[in-house]
Short mmCIF file of C-alpha atoms in Angstrom, two decimals:
data_model
loop_
_atom_site.label_atom_id
_atom_site.label_comp_id
_atom_site.label_asym_id
_atom_site.label_seq_id
_atom_site.Cartn_x
_atom_site.Cartn_y
_atom_site.Cartn_z
CA MET A 1 122.61 -7.62 -230.39
CA THR A 2 120.80 -5.12 -232.54
CA ALA A 3 122.84 -2.50 -234.39
CA PRO A 4 122.51 0.20 -235.47
CA VAL A 5 120.27 1.39 -232.68
CA LEU A 6 117.46 3.90 -232.76
CA THR A 7 118.49 6.52 -230.21
CA ALA A 8 117.13 9.66 -228.59
CA ARG A 9 118.69 12.98 -227.58
CA GLU A 10 118.17 14.79 -224.30
CA ASP A 11 116.52 17.77 -225.97
CA TRP A 12 113.90 15.66 -227.75
CA PRO A 13 110.26 16.30 -226.83
CA VAL A 14 108.83 13.45 -224.76
CA ASP A 15 106.13 12.90 -227.39
CA LEU A 16 108.78 12.08 -230.01
CA ALA A 17 110.33 9.40 -227.78
CA VAL A 18 106.89 7.92 -227.10
CA GLU A 19 106.17 7.86 -230.83
CA ASP A 20 109.47 6.11 -231.61
CA LEU A 21 109.00 3.49 -228.90
CA THR A 22 105.43 2.67 -229.82
CA SER A 23 105.80 2.76 -233.60
CA HIS A 24 108.88 0.49 -233.59
CA GLY A 25 107.79 -1.83 -230.77
CA PHE A 26 110.83 -1.04 -228.63
CA THR A 27 110.90 -0.95 -224.84
CA ALA A 28 113.78 1.50 -224.41
CA LEU A 29 115.78 4.12 -226.28
CA PRO A 30 119.43 4.81 -225.47
CA VAL A 31 120.09 8.53 -225.12
CA VAL A 32 123.31 9.74 -226.75
CA VAL A 33 125.29 12.94 -227.23
CA GLY A 34 127.73 13.88 -229.99
CA GLY A 35 129.92 11.05 -231.17
CA GLY A 36 127.40 8.47 -229.98
CA ARG A 37 128.46 8.58 -226.32
CA LEU A 38 125.77 7.01 -224.13
CA VAL A 39 124.46 9.36 -221.42
CA GLY A 40 121.27 7.61 -220.40
CA ILE A 41 118.30 5.50 -221.34
CA VAL A 42 114.59 6.20 -221.49
CA SER A 43 112.14 3.32 -221.24
CA GLU A 44 108.41 2.77 -221.26
CA ARG A 45 108.48 3.01 -217.47
CA HIS A 46 110.05 6.49 -217.61
CA LEU A 47 107.56 7.73 -220.18
CA LEU A 48 104.38 6.63 -218.42
CA PRO A 49 102.63 9.48 -216.62
CA ASP A 50 102.97 9.54 -212.83
CA PRO A 51 99.44 9.11 -211.45
CA LEU A 52 100.44 10.91 -208.24
CA SER A 53 101.68 14.05 -209.97
CA ASP A 54 100.37 16.47 -212.52
CA ARG A 55 103.93 17.45 -213.48
CA ARG A 56 105.33 15.95 -216.64
CA ALA A 57 108.74 16.47 -218.17
CA ARG A 58 108.74 18.12 -221.58
CA THR A 59 112.01 16.66 -222.83
CA VAL A 60 113.68 13.28 -222.71
CA GLY A 61 116.47 14.82 -220.59
CA GLY A 62 113.98 15.33 -217.77
CA LEU A 63 113.11 11.63 -217.66
CA ILE A 64 116.19 9.61 -218.50
CA GLU A 65 117.92 7.12 -216.26
CA ARG A 66 121.54 8.29 -216.17
CA ASP A 67 122.91 5.35 -214.19
CA VAL A 68 122.69 2.94 -217.11
CA VAL A 69 123.47 -0.75 -216.82
CA THR A 70 125.60 -1.65 -219.86
CA VAL A 71 127.68 -4.46 -221.27
CA GLN A 72 130.90 -4.16 -223.25
CA ARG A 73 131.10 -5.42 -226.84
CA HIS A 74 133.35 -8.31 -225.86
CA GLU A 75 131.09 -9.64 -223.07
CA PHE A 76 129.02 -12.79 -223.44
CA VAL A 77 125.27 -13.03 -223.88
CA ALA A 78 125.14 -14.72 -220.47
CA ASP A 79 126.54 -11.52 -218.90
CA ALA A 80 123.78 -9.44 -220.48
CA LEU A 81 121.13 -11.93 -219.42
CA ARG A 82 122.43 -11.94 -215.83
CA LEU A 83 122.29 -8.13 -215.71
CA MET A 84 118.77 -8.12 -217.15
CA ASP A 85 117.68 -10.54 -214.47
CA GLU A 86 119.45 -8.74 -211.59
CA HIS A 87 118.10 -5.30 -212.56
CA ASP A 88 114.73 -6.36 -214.03
CA LEU A 89 115.60 -4.92 -217.45
CA ARG A 90 114.26 -5.75 -220.88
CA ALA A 91 117.18 -4.16 -222.78
CA VAL A 92 120.85 -3.45 -222.08
CA PRO A 93 122.96 -1.07 -224.20
CA VAL A 94 126.24 -2.40 -225.57
CA VAL A 95 129.12 0.08 -225.42
CA ASP A 96 132.73 0.23 -226.50
CA GLY A 97 135.69 1.21 -224.32
CA PHE A 98 134.89 4.92 -224.75
CA HIS A 99 131.25 4.47 -223.66
CA ARG A 100 130.04 4.95 -227.24
CA LEU A 101 126.89 3.05 -228.11
CA ALA A 102 127.63 0.00 -230.24
CA GLY A 103 124.26 -1.73 -230.05
CA ILE A 104 121.57 -2.96 -227.70
CA VAL A 105 120.72 -6.47 -226.55
CA THR A 106 117.14 -7.27 -225.62
CA ARG A 107 115.37 -10.27 -224.17
CA ARG A 108 113.88 -10.81 -227.62
CA ASP A 109 117.40 -10.92 -229.14
CA ILE A 110 118.29 -13.69 -226.71
CA LEU A 111 115.04 -15.61 -227.26
CA ARG A 112 115.12 -15.45 -231.06
CA PRO A 113 117.78 -18.18 -231.62
CA LEU A 114 116.10 -20.44 -229.05
CA GLY A 115 112.92 -20.50 -231.13
CA ARG A 116 114.86 -21.73 -234.15
CA SER A 117 116.23 -24.82 -232.38
#
C-alpha cells in the first residue's frame, strides 16, 4: 500500500489531473472531499479523449467513476488482487470505516516484493 496518496478534487481542471498522472507515473487518482472522504476515482481511461465525441469535461468531477471498488485497511493483499482481477483494475483505494482514504494499492505494490525474492 502506498500512503500518503496523491489525490484530486472534483473541481480540479482536467489538465491538472492529467499532469499529475503523467508526471508521477500513476494510473489513477482518488478523488476526495473535505476530511479525506473518498468520492470517486479518475484514471487514465477516464482522461483519454473520446474519439466519438467532441465534448470533453472541463473538471475532474465530470469524469470520475463514483462507484469505486475499494478495500478496507484490515483486508489482505489477496483481497485487493482478487478485486483488481475481477474488475480489470490497476489500482484500488484503501479506506477506513468512515470511507476516508487511507492509501492505495497498485499492481506494482504487489509485484515489488516478488522481485526481491
